[in-house]
Structure formats: structure tokens, C-alpha cells
């Protein structure tokens, strides 16, 4: 499953991943052993990420509540699943798996500016009401998970849900979805 996902996304990522993703992958391949025939272990990736941006990875068994997940970001801790999607559906998973975490989130968390953006979202989540957590989670969803950005005249992906899913990335850059300029006020009240 990992090999299929890694190989199919490599070409799409090189053509449609944002600059930060393009810059992170050589480091991840060299320092963490990212390769089609080897799933990097969180214990090997975490020290590299910590040296790069001050973030650490903490393994979890499944989805956390939005509050617990976002609060972790305040302490530069990214909670990461370790299981892998079923081999019968390698191009998509409805829940985050190790492909999503390692191919989607980690390259962006290796970028100092994006890592700080994630940290600020986490800081904003501390001690706030459930209503504010819901708004922050929606902003996170429409940016960190499924965000696109313009680099010059090109539309590129930075969202982990796009960078880790062949089908989602192909659809996002196809011209079919309705694209909306980023507005956190709108994102915070938009349904998933």
C-alpha cells in the first residue's frame, strides 16, 4: 500500500505540491529514509522534525477530539496515527493514516513558517470555548488539510488531505471544484 501511494503521489507532488513540499522531500528522503519500499518510522522522523522546526511527533491510536488535537499544536506536538489504509483502496482513506501523516503533514511541518502557523493555531485553541474550537477546527480543515495556494500563476497544494491522496489532489487541480479565496471568517462557519 505504501509503495503504491508513494509512487503515484511522487509525480503529482512534483508537479502540484507547493514550494515548501518540494523543498522538504529531499530532506525527508535523506534524513528519514522516505522511499517507496520503506515506511519511515515516527521515531526516526520526529528527531529530524524537531531539529528542523522544533516539532515532535506523538503516536496515537486514532482520531483525537478537535480540542485535544489543536491543543497539542500549541506545544509543537503533532499527534500521528501509525496504521495504514487497506490495500484494496490505496488512493484514499476517510481517516488519517500513516500515508496521510508522513506524506501530507510532515513535509509542511518541516517548513519553519508553516510550522509556526500551525503553532499559532494551537495557541489560539488553549482555554477557549467549544464554539471557538469548532471554528478553529474548520479553519484548520480548509487550510492545513485541504489548502491550495497560488505560486505565481500556478495553483499548488499544501493541504495534507490533498498531498496524501491521489484522487483528492487530482480533483483539486482539475478545475472542477469551486475554489474560494481564503477568508478565515468564512472558513470558520463553512460546513465540512
Short mmCIF file of N, CA and C in Angstrom, two decimals:
data_model
loop_
_atom_site.label_atom_id
_atom_site.label_comp_id
_atom_site.label_asym_id
_atom_site.label_seq_id
_atom_site.Cartn_x
_atom_site.Cartn_y
_atom_site.Cartn_z
N UNK A 1 0.83 -1.20 0.00
CA UNK A 1 0.00 0.00 0.00
C UNK A 1 0.87 1.26 0.00
N UNK A 2 1.85 1.31 0.92
CA UNK A 2 2.74 2.47 0.99
C UNK A 2 3.42 2.72 -0.35
N UNK A 3 3.96 1.67 -0.96
CA UNK A 3 4.68 1.82 -2.22
C UNK A 3 3.77 2.38 -3.31
N UNK A 4 2.54 1.90 -3.38
CA UNK A 4 1.58 2.39 -4.38
C UNK A 4 1.31 3.87 -4.16
N UNK A 5 0.99 4.23 -2.94
CA UNK A 5 0.68 5.62 -2.62
C UNK A 5 1.90 6.51 -2.88
N UNK A 6 3.07 6.09 -2.40
CA UNK A 6 4.28 6.89 -2.54
C UNK A 6 4.61 7.15 -4.01
N UNK A 7 4.58 6.10 -4.81
CA UNK A 7 4.93 6.24 -6.24
C UNK A 7 3.93 7.10 -6.99
N UNK A 8 2.64 6.86 -6.77
CA UNK A 8 1.62 7.60 -7.52
C UNK A 8 1.61 9.07 -7.13
N UNK A 9 1.88 9.36 -5.86
CA UNK A 9 1.87 10.75 -5.43
C UNK A 9 3.16 11.48 -5.79
N UNK A 10 4.25 10.78 -6.00
CA UNK A 10 5.53 11.43 -6.29
C UNK A 10 5.44 12.33 -7.52
N UNK A 11 4.84 11.84 -8.59
CA UNK A 11 4.72 12.63 -9.81
C UNK A 11 3.78 13.82 -9.60
N UNK A 12 2.63 13.55 -9.00
CA UNK A 12 1.67 14.63 -8.75
C UNK A 12 2.28 15.69 -7.82
N UNK A 13 2.96 15.23 -6.78
CA UNK A 13 3.58 16.15 -5.82
C UNK A 13 4.62 17.03 -6.51
N UNK A 14 5.41 16.43 -7.38
CA UNK A 14 6.45 17.22 -8.05
C UNK A 14 5.86 18.27 -8.99
N UNK A 15 4.68 18.01 -9.50
CA UNK A 15 4.03 18.97 -10.41
C UNK A 15 3.08 19.93 -9.70
N UNK A 16 2.47 19.49 -8.60
CA UNK A 16 1.40 20.28 -8.00
C UNK A 16 1.57 20.57 -6.51
N UNK A 17 2.65 20.09 -5.90
CA UNK A 17 2.92 20.42 -4.50
C UNK A 17 3.52 21.80 -4.40
N UNK A 18 3.25 22.50 -3.33
CA UNK A 18 3.79 23.85 -3.16
C UNK A 18 5.30 23.80 -2.94
N UNK A 19 5.92 24.94 -3.00
CA UNK A 19 7.38 25.09 -2.88
C UNK A 19 7.90 24.44 -1.59
N UNK A 20 7.20 24.62 -0.49
CA UNK A 20 7.65 24.08 0.79
C UNK A 20 7.71 22.55 0.75
N UNK A 21 6.76 21.94 0.10
CA UNK A 21 6.74 20.47 -0.04
C UNK A 21 7.91 20.03 -0.91
N UNK A 22 8.15 20.74 -2.00
CA UNK A 22 9.26 20.41 -2.89
C UNK A 22 10.59 20.47 -2.16
N UNK A 23 10.73 21.45 -1.28
CA UNK A 23 11.97 21.61 -0.53
C UNK A 23 12.13 20.57 0.57
N UNK A 24 11.02 20.13 1.16
CA UNK A 24 11.09 19.20 2.29
C UNK A 24 11.42 17.78 1.88
N UNK A 25 10.97 17.34 0.72
CA UNK A 25 11.11 15.92 0.39
C UNK A 25 12.55 15.43 0.28
N UNK A 26 13.48 16.17 -0.30
CA UNK A 26 14.87 15.68 -0.29
C UNK A 26 15.40 15.46 1.13
N UNK A 27 15.06 16.37 2.05
CA UNK A 27 15.48 16.21 3.45
C UNK A 27 14.85 14.94 4.04
N UNK A 28 13.57 14.74 3.82
CA UNK A 28 12.87 13.59 4.38
C UNK A 28 13.39 12.28 3.79
N UNK A 29 13.72 12.30 2.51
CA UNK A 29 14.27 11.10 1.89
C UNK A 29 15.66 10.78 2.45
N UNK A 30 16.49 11.81 2.60
CA UNK A 30 17.86 11.59 3.06
C UNK A 30 17.92 11.29 4.56
N UNK A 31 17.26 12.12 5.36
CA UNK A 31 17.40 12.02 6.81
C UNK A 31 16.45 11.02 7.47
N UNK A 32 15.31 10.76 6.84
CA UNK A 32 14.29 9.90 7.47
C UNK A 32 14.06 8.59 6.72
N UNK A 33 14.69 8.45 5.57
CA UNK A 33 14.53 7.23 4.81
C UNK A 33 13.23 7.11 4.04
N UNK A 34 12.61 8.24 3.72
CA UNK A 34 11.41 8.20 2.88
C UNK A 34 11.77 7.52 1.56
N UNK A 35 11.06 6.49 1.19
CA UNK A 35 11.29 5.77 -0.06
C UNK A 35 10.07 4.90 -0.34
N UNK A 36 9.88 4.52 -1.60
CA UNK A 36 8.72 3.68 -1.93
C UNK A 36 8.72 2.33 -1.22
N UNK A 37 9.89 1.80 -0.93
CA UNK A 37 9.97 0.45 -0.35
C UNK A 37 10.16 0.45 1.16
N UNK A 38 9.98 1.61 1.81
CA UNK A 38 10.22 1.69 3.25
C UNK A 38 9.32 2.74 3.88
N UNK A 39 8.49 2.32 4.84
CA UNK A 39 7.67 3.27 5.58
C UNK A 39 8.53 3.84 6.71
N UNK A 40 8.76 5.14 6.69
CA UNK A 40 9.56 5.73 7.77
C UNK A 40 8.86 5.55 9.12
N UNK A 41 9.62 5.32 10.14
CA UNK A 41 9.07 5.18 11.48
C UNK A 41 9.01 6.55 12.16
N UNK A 42 7.94 6.79 12.92
CA UNK A 42 7.78 8.07 13.60
C UNK A 42 8.98 8.37 14.50
N UNK A 43 9.55 7.34 15.10
CA UNK A 43 10.70 7.53 15.99
C UNK A 43 11.93 8.04 15.23
N UNK A 44 12.00 7.81 13.93
CA UNK A 44 13.10 8.33 13.12
C UNK A 44 12.79 9.71 12.55
N UNK A 45 11.51 9.97 12.29
CA UNK A 45 11.11 11.24 11.69
C UNK A 45 11.08 12.35 12.74
N UNK A 46 10.62 12.04 13.94
CA UNK A 46 10.44 13.05 14.98
C UNK A 46 11.71 13.84 15.30
N UNK A 47 12.87 13.19 15.50
CA UNK A 47 14.08 13.98 15.79
C UNK A 47 14.50 14.89 14.64
N UNK A 48 14.27 14.46 13.42
CA UNK A 48 14.60 15.30 12.26
C UNK A 48 13.69 16.52 12.23
N UNK A 49 12.41 16.29 12.47
CA UNK A 49 11.45 17.38 12.50
C UNK A 49 11.77 18.34 13.66
N UNK A 50 12.14 17.78 14.81
CA UNK A 50 12.47 18.63 15.95
C UNK A 50 13.69 19.50 15.65
N UNK A 51 14.68 18.94 15.01
CA UNK A 51 15.87 19.72 14.65
C UNK A 51 15.54 20.80 13.62
N UNK A 52 14.62 20.50 12.74
CA UNK A 52 14.26 21.42 11.65
C UNK A 52 13.38 22.57 12.13
N UNK A 53 12.33 22.24 12.92
CA UNK A 53 11.33 23.27 13.28
C UNK A 53 10.90 23.25 14.75
N UNK A 54 11.45 22.34 15.55
CA UNK A 54 11.08 22.28 16.95
C UNK A 54 9.85 21.44 17.24
N UNK A 55 9.34 20.72 16.26
CA UNK A 55 8.14 19.90 16.44
C UNK A 55 8.52 18.46 16.75
N UNK A 56 7.64 17.78 17.49
CA UNK A 56 7.80 16.35 17.74
C UNK A 56 6.52 15.64 17.34
N UNK A 57 6.67 14.36 17.08
CA UNK A 57 5.53 13.52 16.73
C UNK A 57 5.17 12.66 17.93
N UNK A 58 3.89 12.51 18.16
CA UNK A 58 3.42 11.64 19.24
C UNK A 58 2.42 10.65 18.64
N UNK A 59 2.71 9.36 18.73
CA UNK A 59 1.80 8.37 18.16
C UNK A 59 0.47 8.30 18.92
N UNK A 60 -0.60 8.14 18.16
CA UNK A 60 -1.94 7.95 18.73
C UNK A 60 -2.61 6.79 18.02
N UNK A 61 -3.62 6.24 18.68
CA UNK A 61 -4.32 5.06 18.14
C UNK A 61 -5.41 5.42 17.14
N UNK A 62 -5.82 6.67 17.09
CA UNK A 62 -6.90 7.07 16.19
C UNK A 62 -7.16 8.56 16.33
N UNK A 63 -8.32 8.97 15.86
CA UNK A 63 -8.67 10.39 15.89
C UNK A 63 -8.80 10.90 17.32
N UNK A 64 -8.30 12.10 17.54
CA UNK A 64 -8.48 12.80 18.80
C UNK A 64 -9.63 13.79 18.65
N UNK A 65 -10.12 14.26 19.75
CA UNK A 65 -11.12 15.33 19.68
C UNK A 65 -10.44 16.57 19.09
N UNK A 66 -11.20 17.45 18.45
CA UNK A 66 -10.57 18.67 17.92
C UNK A 66 -9.81 19.45 18.99
N UNK A 67 -10.36 19.54 20.19
CA UNK A 67 -9.68 20.29 21.25
C UNK A 67 -8.33 19.66 21.58
N UNK A 68 -8.30 18.35 21.80
CA UNK A 68 -7.05 17.68 22.15
C UNK A 68 -6.02 17.79 21.03
N UNK A 69 -6.46 17.61 19.79
CA UNK A 69 -5.54 17.70 18.66
C UNK A 69 -4.97 19.12 18.55
N UNK A 70 -5.85 20.12 18.54
CA UNK A 70 -5.39 21.51 18.39
C UNK A 70 -4.53 21.95 19.57
N UNK A 71 -4.90 21.54 20.78
CA UNK A 71 -4.09 21.89 21.95
C UNK A 71 -2.67 21.36 21.82
N UNK A 72 -2.52 20.16 21.26
CA UNK A 72 -1.17 19.61 21.05
C UNK A 72 -0.32 20.51 20.18
N UNK A 73 -0.93 21.13 19.19
CA UNK A 73 -0.19 22.02 18.29
C UNK A 73 0.43 23.20 19.06
N UNK A 74 -0.23 23.62 20.13
CA UNK A 74 0.29 24.73 20.93
C UNK A 74 1.64 24.39 21.55
N UNK A 75 1.90 23.11 21.73
CA UNK A 75 3.16 22.66 22.33
C UNK A 75 4.10 22.04 21.28
N UNK A 76 3.79 22.34 20.01
CA UNK A 76 4.57 21.84 18.88
C UNK A 76 4.63 20.31 18.87
N UNK A 77 3.49 19.71 19.21
CA UNK A 77 3.33 18.26 19.19
C UNK A 77 2.29 17.92 18.14
N UNK A 78 2.69 17.08 17.21
CA UNK A 78 1.74 16.62 16.19
C UNK A 78 1.39 15.17 16.51
N UNK A 79 0.13 14.94 16.81
CA UNK A 79 -0.35 13.59 17.10
C UNK A 79 -0.55 12.85 15.78
N UNK A 80 0.11 11.72 15.66
CA UNK A 80 0.15 10.99 14.39
C UNK A 80 -0.31 9.55 14.55
N UNK A 81 -1.17 9.14 13.65
CA UNK A 81 -1.58 7.74 13.60
C UNK A 81 -0.43 6.91 13.01
N UNK A 82 -0.48 5.60 13.22
CA UNK A 82 0.57 4.72 12.72
C UNK A 82 0.05 3.61 11.81
N UNK A 83 -1.26 3.46 11.73
CA UNK A 83 -1.80 2.40 10.88
C UNK A 83 -1.85 2.86 9.43
N UNK A 84 -2.02 1.91 8.52
CA UNK A 84 -2.03 2.23 7.09
C UNK A 84 -3.36 1.79 6.48
N UNK A 85 -3.79 2.54 5.49
CA UNK A 85 -5.05 2.25 4.80
C UNK A 85 -5.03 0.85 4.20
N UNK A 86 -6.20 0.33 3.96
CA UNK A 86 -6.33 -1.03 3.42
C UNK A 86 -5.80 -1.08 1.99
N UNK A 87 -5.14 -2.16 1.66
CA UNK A 87 -4.52 -2.30 0.33
C UNK A 87 -5.53 -2.29 -0.81
N UNK A 88 -6.80 -2.55 -0.53
CA UNK A 88 -7.80 -2.57 -1.60
C UNK A 88 -8.19 -1.17 -2.04
N UNK A 89 -7.89 -0.15 -1.22
CA UNK A 89 -8.20 1.25 -1.57
C UNK A 89 -6.99 2.15 -1.26
N UNK A 90 -5.88 1.96 -1.97
CA UNK A 90 -4.66 2.70 -1.63
C UNK A 90 -4.71 4.20 -1.93
N UNK A 91 -5.64 4.62 -2.77
CA UNK A 91 -5.65 6.02 -3.18
C UNK A 91 -6.45 6.94 -2.25
N UNK A 92 -7.16 6.36 -1.27
CA UNK A 92 -8.00 7.20 -0.40
C UNK A 92 -8.27 6.50 0.92
N UNK A 93 -8.36 7.26 1.96
CA UNK A 93 -8.82 6.77 3.25
C UNK A 93 -9.64 7.87 3.91
N UNK A 94 -10.79 7.53 4.50
CA UNK A 94 -11.61 8.57 5.14
C UNK A 94 -11.01 9.07 6.46
N UNK A 95 -10.12 8.30 7.06
CA UNK A 95 -9.49 8.71 8.31
C UNK A 95 -7.99 8.83 8.08
N UNK A 96 -7.34 9.68 8.85
CA UNK A 96 -5.89 9.84 8.66
C UNK A 96 -5.14 8.55 8.97
N UNK A 97 -4.21 8.23 8.10
CA UNK A 97 -3.34 7.07 8.32
C UNK A 97 -1.89 7.54 8.18
N UNK A 98 -0.96 6.60 8.25
CA UNK A 98 0.45 6.96 8.20
C UNK A 98 0.82 7.60 6.85
N UNK A 99 0.16 7.23 5.78
CA UNK A 99 0.41 7.89 4.48
C UNK A 99 0.02 9.37 4.57
N UNK A 100 -1.13 9.62 5.16
CA UNK A 100 -1.62 11.00 5.31
C UNK A 100 -0.65 11.82 6.18
N UNK A 101 -0.24 11.23 7.29
CA UNK A 101 0.63 11.95 8.22
C UNK A 101 2.01 12.22 7.61
N UNK A 102 2.64 11.16 7.08
CA UNK A 102 4.02 11.27 6.61
C UNK A 102 4.15 11.96 5.26
N UNK A 103 3.19 11.77 4.37
CA UNK A 103 3.28 12.39 3.04
C UNK A 103 2.54 13.72 2.95
N UNK A 104 1.59 13.93 3.86
CA UNK A 104 0.82 15.16 3.85
C UNK A 104 1.29 16.19 4.87
N UNK A 105 1.23 15.83 6.14
CA UNK A 105 1.54 16.80 7.20
C UNK A 105 3.03 17.06 7.41
N UNK A 106 3.83 16.00 7.46
CA UNK A 106 5.23 16.16 7.86
C UNK A 106 6.02 17.07 6.91
N UNK A 107 5.86 16.97 5.59
CA UNK A 107 6.61 17.90 4.73
C UNK A 107 6.32 19.36 5.04
N UNK A 108 5.08 19.68 5.35
CA UNK A 108 4.75 21.07 5.67
C UNK A 108 5.26 21.47 7.05
N UNK A 109 5.22 20.53 8.00
CA UNK A 109 5.74 20.85 9.34
C UNK A 109 7.26 20.98 9.35
N UNK A 110 7.92 20.56 8.27
CA UNK A 110 9.37 20.74 8.14
C UNK A 110 9.72 22.16 7.68
N UNK A 111 8.70 22.92 7.30
CA UNK A 111 8.92 24.31 6.88
C UNK A 111 8.72 25.23 8.09
N UNK A 112 9.72 26.05 8.45
CA UNK A 112 9.61 26.87 9.66
C UNK A 112 8.40 27.80 9.69
N UNK A 113 8.07 28.44 8.59
CA UNK A 113 6.93 29.36 8.58
C UNK A 113 5.61 28.62 8.74
N UNK A 114 5.46 27.51 8.05
CA UNK A 114 4.22 26.75 8.17
C UNK A 114 4.12 26.12 9.56
N UNK A 115 5.24 25.65 10.08
CA UNK A 115 5.24 25.08 11.44
C UNK A 115 4.80 26.14 12.45
N UNK A 116 5.24 27.37 12.27
CA UNK A 116 4.82 28.45 13.18
C UNK A 116 3.35 28.77 13.01
N UNK A 117 2.84 28.72 11.79
CA UNK A 117 1.41 28.91 11.54
C UNK A 117 0.60 27.86 12.30
N UNK A 118 1.03 26.61 12.23
CA UNK A 118 0.35 25.53 12.95
C UNK A 118 0.43 25.75 14.46
N UNK A 119 1.58 26.21 14.93
CA UNK A 119 1.76 26.51 16.35
C UNK A 119 0.78 27.61 16.79
N UNK A 120 0.62 28.63 15.98
CA UNK A 120 -0.30 29.72 16.33
C UNK A 120 -1.75 29.24 16.39
N UNK A 121 -2.14 28.35 15.51
CA UNK A 121 -3.49 27.76 15.59
C UNK A 121 -3.64 27.04 16.92
N UNK A 122 -2.61 26.29 17.29
CA UNK A 122 -2.65 25.59 18.57
C UNK A 122 -2.76 26.55 19.75
N UNK A 123 -1.96 27.60 19.75
CA UNK A 123 -2.02 28.58 20.84
C UNK A 123 -3.41 29.21 20.93
N UNK A 124 -4.02 29.46 19.79
CA UNK A 124 -5.37 30.05 19.78
C UNK A 124 -6.42 29.11 20.36
N UNK A 125 -6.11 27.82 20.42
CA UNK A 125 -7.08 26.83 20.91
C UNK A 125 -7.06 26.66 22.43
N UNK A 126 -6.07 27.21 23.10
CA UNK A 126 -5.93 26.99 24.54
C UNK A 126 -6.97 27.79 25.33
N UNK A 127 -7.73 27.09 26.16
CA UNK A 127 -8.65 27.73 27.09
C UNK A 127 -9.85 28.42 26.47
N UNK A 128 -10.20 28.06 25.24
CA UNK A 128 -11.34 28.71 24.59
C UNK A 128 -12.58 27.82 24.64
N UNK A 129 -13.70 28.39 24.29
CA UNK A 129 -14.97 27.68 24.32
C UNK A 129 -15.03 26.61 23.23
N UNK A 130 -15.97 25.71 23.36
CA UNK A 130 -16.19 24.69 22.33
C UNK A 130 -16.54 25.32 20.99
N UNK A 131 -17.26 26.44 21.04
CA UNK A 131 -17.64 27.14 19.81
C UNK A 131 -16.39 27.65 19.07
N UNK A 132 -15.44 28.18 19.80
CA UNK A 132 -14.20 28.67 19.17
C UNK A 132 -13.37 27.49 18.66
N UNK A 133 -13.34 26.40 19.41
CA UNK A 133 -12.64 25.20 18.94
C UNK A 133 -13.23 24.75 17.61
N UNK A 134 -14.55 24.75 17.51
CA UNK A 134 -15.20 24.36 16.26
C UNK A 134 -14.78 25.27 15.11
N UNK A 135 -14.70 26.55 15.35
CA UNK A 135 -14.28 27.49 14.30
C UNK A 135 -12.83 27.26 13.91
N UNK A 136 -11.96 27.07 14.90
CA UNK A 136 -10.55 26.80 14.60
C UNK A 136 -10.39 25.49 13.83
N UNK A 137 -11.16 24.46 14.22
CA UNK A 137 -11.08 23.17 13.52
C UNK A 137 -11.51 23.32 12.06
N UNK A 138 -12.51 24.13 11.80
CA UNK A 138 -12.95 24.35 10.42
C UNK A 138 -11.88 25.11 9.63
N UNK A 139 -11.27 26.10 10.25
CA UNK A 139 -10.17 26.82 9.57
C UNK A 139 -9.02 25.86 9.27
N UNK A 140 -8.70 25.01 10.22
CA UNK A 140 -7.64 24.01 10.03
C UNK A 140 -8.00 23.10 8.86
N UNK A 141 -9.23 22.64 8.82
CA UNK A 141 -9.70 21.73 7.77
C UNK A 141 -9.54 22.35 6.38
N UNK A 142 -9.98 23.59 6.23
CA UNK A 142 -9.96 24.23 4.92
C UNK A 142 -8.61 24.84 4.55
N UNK A 143 -7.65 24.77 5.44
CA UNK A 143 -6.31 25.25 5.10
C UNK A 143 -5.30 24.12 5.24
N UNK A 144 -4.96 23.73 6.44
CA UNK A 144 -3.92 22.74 6.67
C UNK A 144 -4.28 21.39 6.04
N UNK A 145 -5.55 21.03 6.02
CA UNK A 145 -5.94 19.74 5.44
C UNK A 145 -6.19 19.81 3.94
N UNK A 146 -6.87 20.85 3.46
CA UNK A 146 -7.25 20.88 2.05
C UNK A 146 -6.92 22.20 1.36
N UNK A 147 -5.85 22.85 1.81
CA UNK A 147 -5.49 24.14 1.25
C UNK A 147 -4.74 24.08 -0.07
N UNK A 148 -5.06 25.03 -0.90
CA UNK A 148 -4.35 25.30 -2.15
C UNK A 148 -3.80 26.71 -2.05
N UNK A 149 -2.72 26.98 -2.76
CA UNK A 149 -2.17 28.33 -2.77
C UNK A 149 -1.72 28.68 -4.18
N UNK A 150 -1.58 29.96 -4.41
CA UNK A 150 -1.08 30.43 -5.71
C UNK A 150 0.41 30.74 -5.56
N UNK A 151 1.17 30.17 -6.48
CA UNK A 151 2.60 30.46 -6.56
C UNK A 151 2.83 30.95 -7.97
N UNK A 152 2.93 32.28 -8.08
CA UNK A 152 2.99 32.87 -9.42
C UNK A 152 1.64 32.65 -10.08
N UNK A 153 1.66 32.06 -11.27
CA UNK A 153 0.40 31.80 -11.98
C UNK A 153 -0.08 30.36 -11.79
N UNK A 154 0.57 29.61 -10.90
CA UNK A 154 0.23 28.20 -10.67
C UNK A 154 -0.56 28.03 -9.38
N UNK A 155 -1.48 27.10 -9.40
CA UNK A 155 -2.20 26.69 -8.22
C UNK A 155 -1.51 25.44 -7.68
N UNK A 156 -1.06 25.48 -6.43
CA UNK A 156 -0.34 24.35 -5.85
C UNK A 156 -0.99 23.94 -4.54
N UNK A 157 -0.69 22.72 -4.12
CA UNK A 157 -1.30 22.16 -2.91
C UNK A 157 -0.37 22.24 -1.72
N UNK A 158 -0.93 22.58 -0.57
CA UNK A 158 -0.20 22.48 0.69
C UNK A 158 -1.01 21.69 1.73
N UNK A 159 -2.26 21.43 1.46
CA UNK A 159 -3.10 20.69 2.39
C UNK A 159 -2.75 19.21 2.44
N UNK A 160 -2.64 18.68 3.65
CA UNK A 160 -2.24 17.28 3.84
C UNK A 160 -3.24 16.30 3.23
N UNK A 161 -4.52 16.63 3.26
CA UNK A 161 -5.52 15.76 2.66
C UNK A 161 -5.37 15.68 1.15
N UNK A 162 -4.81 16.71 0.55
CA UNK A 162 -4.54 16.70 -0.89
C UNK A 162 -3.22 15.99 -1.19
N UNK A 163 -2.20 16.33 -0.42
CA UNK A 163 -0.86 15.80 -0.68
C UNK A 163 -0.75 14.30 -0.41
N UNK A 164 -1.71 13.74 0.32
CA UNK A 164 -1.64 12.32 0.66
C UNK A 164 -2.70 11.48 -0.05
N UNK A 165 -3.44 12.09 -0.96
CA UNK A 165 -4.50 11.36 -1.66
C UNK A 165 -4.44 11.66 -3.15
N UNK A 166 -4.11 10.64 -3.91
CA UNK A 166 -4.03 10.76 -5.36
C UNK A 166 -5.33 11.32 -5.94
N UNK A 167 -6.46 10.76 -5.52
CA UNK A 167 -7.75 11.19 -6.04
C UNK A 167 -8.09 12.62 -5.63
N UNK A 168 -7.86 12.96 -4.37
CA UNK A 168 -8.17 14.31 -3.90
C UNK A 168 -7.30 15.35 -4.61
N UNK A 169 -6.02 15.06 -4.77
CA UNK A 169 -5.13 16.02 -5.43
C UNK A 169 -5.49 16.18 -6.90
N UNK A 170 -5.73 15.08 -7.57
CA UNK A 170 -6.13 15.18 -8.99
C UNK A 170 -7.40 16.00 -9.14
N UNK A 171 -8.37 15.77 -8.27
CA UNK A 171 -9.63 16.52 -8.34
C UNK A 171 -9.40 18.00 -8.05
N UNK A 172 -8.60 18.31 -7.03
CA UNK A 172 -8.38 19.70 -6.64
C UNK A 172 -7.76 20.53 -7.75
N UNK A 173 -6.89 19.93 -8.54
CA UNK A 173 -6.21 20.69 -9.59
C UNK A 173 -6.88 20.54 -10.96
N UNK A 174 -8.01 19.83 -11.00
CA UNK A 174 -8.70 19.55 -12.27
C UNK A 174 -9.45 20.75 -12.83
N UNK A 175 -9.71 21.75 -12.00
CA UNK A 175 -10.53 22.87 -12.44
C UNK A 175 -12.01 22.65 -12.18
N UNK A 176 -12.40 21.48 -11.70
CA UNK A 176 -13.81 21.17 -11.44
C UNK A 176 -14.34 21.75 -10.13
N UNK A 177 -13.59 21.66 -9.02
CA UNK A 177 -14.14 22.18 -7.77
C UNK A 177 -14.24 23.71 -7.79
N UNK A 178 -15.20 24.22 -7.05
CA UNK A 178 -15.32 25.67 -6.89
C UNK A 178 -14.25 26.10 -5.89
N UNK A 179 -13.35 26.97 -6.31
CA UNK A 179 -12.29 27.47 -5.44
C UNK A 179 -12.71 28.81 -4.86
N UNK A 180 -12.44 28.99 -3.58
CA UNK A 180 -12.83 30.19 -2.87
C UNK A 180 -11.57 30.79 -2.24
N UNK A 181 -11.38 32.08 -2.40
CA UNK A 181 -10.24 32.73 -1.77
C UNK A 181 -10.32 32.57 -0.26
N UNK A 182 -9.15 32.48 0.38
CA UNK A 182 -9.10 32.24 1.82
C UNK A 182 -9.67 33.42 2.60
N UNK A 183 -10.60 33.11 3.46
CA UNK A 183 -11.18 34.07 4.39
C UNK A 183 -11.48 33.28 5.66
N UNK A 184 -10.72 33.49 6.73
CA UNK A 184 -10.94 32.69 7.93
C UNK A 184 -12.34 32.83 8.52
N UNK A 185 -12.94 34.00 8.37
CA UNK A 185 -14.31 34.18 8.87
C UNK A 185 -15.28 33.26 8.13
N UNK A 186 -15.12 33.18 6.82
CA UNK A 186 -15.98 32.29 6.02
C UNK A 186 -15.64 30.84 6.31
N UNK A 187 -14.36 30.50 6.33
CA UNK A 187 -13.95 29.12 6.58
C UNK A 187 -14.45 28.62 7.93
N UNK A 188 -14.43 29.48 8.93
CA UNK A 188 -14.80 29.07 10.30
C UNK A 188 -16.27 28.76 10.45
N UNK A 189 -17.08 29.15 9.47
CA UNK A 189 -18.51 28.87 9.56
C UNK A 189 -19.02 27.99 8.41
N UNK A 190 -18.09 27.48 7.61
CA UNK A 190 -18.46 26.63 6.48
C UNK A 190 -18.47 25.17 6.93
N UNK A 191 -19.52 24.45 6.53
CA UNK A 191 -19.60 23.03 6.86
C UNK A 191 -18.56 22.25 6.07
N UNK A 192 -18.09 21.17 6.67
CA UNK A 192 -17.12 20.30 6.00
C UNK A 192 -17.75 19.68 4.79
#
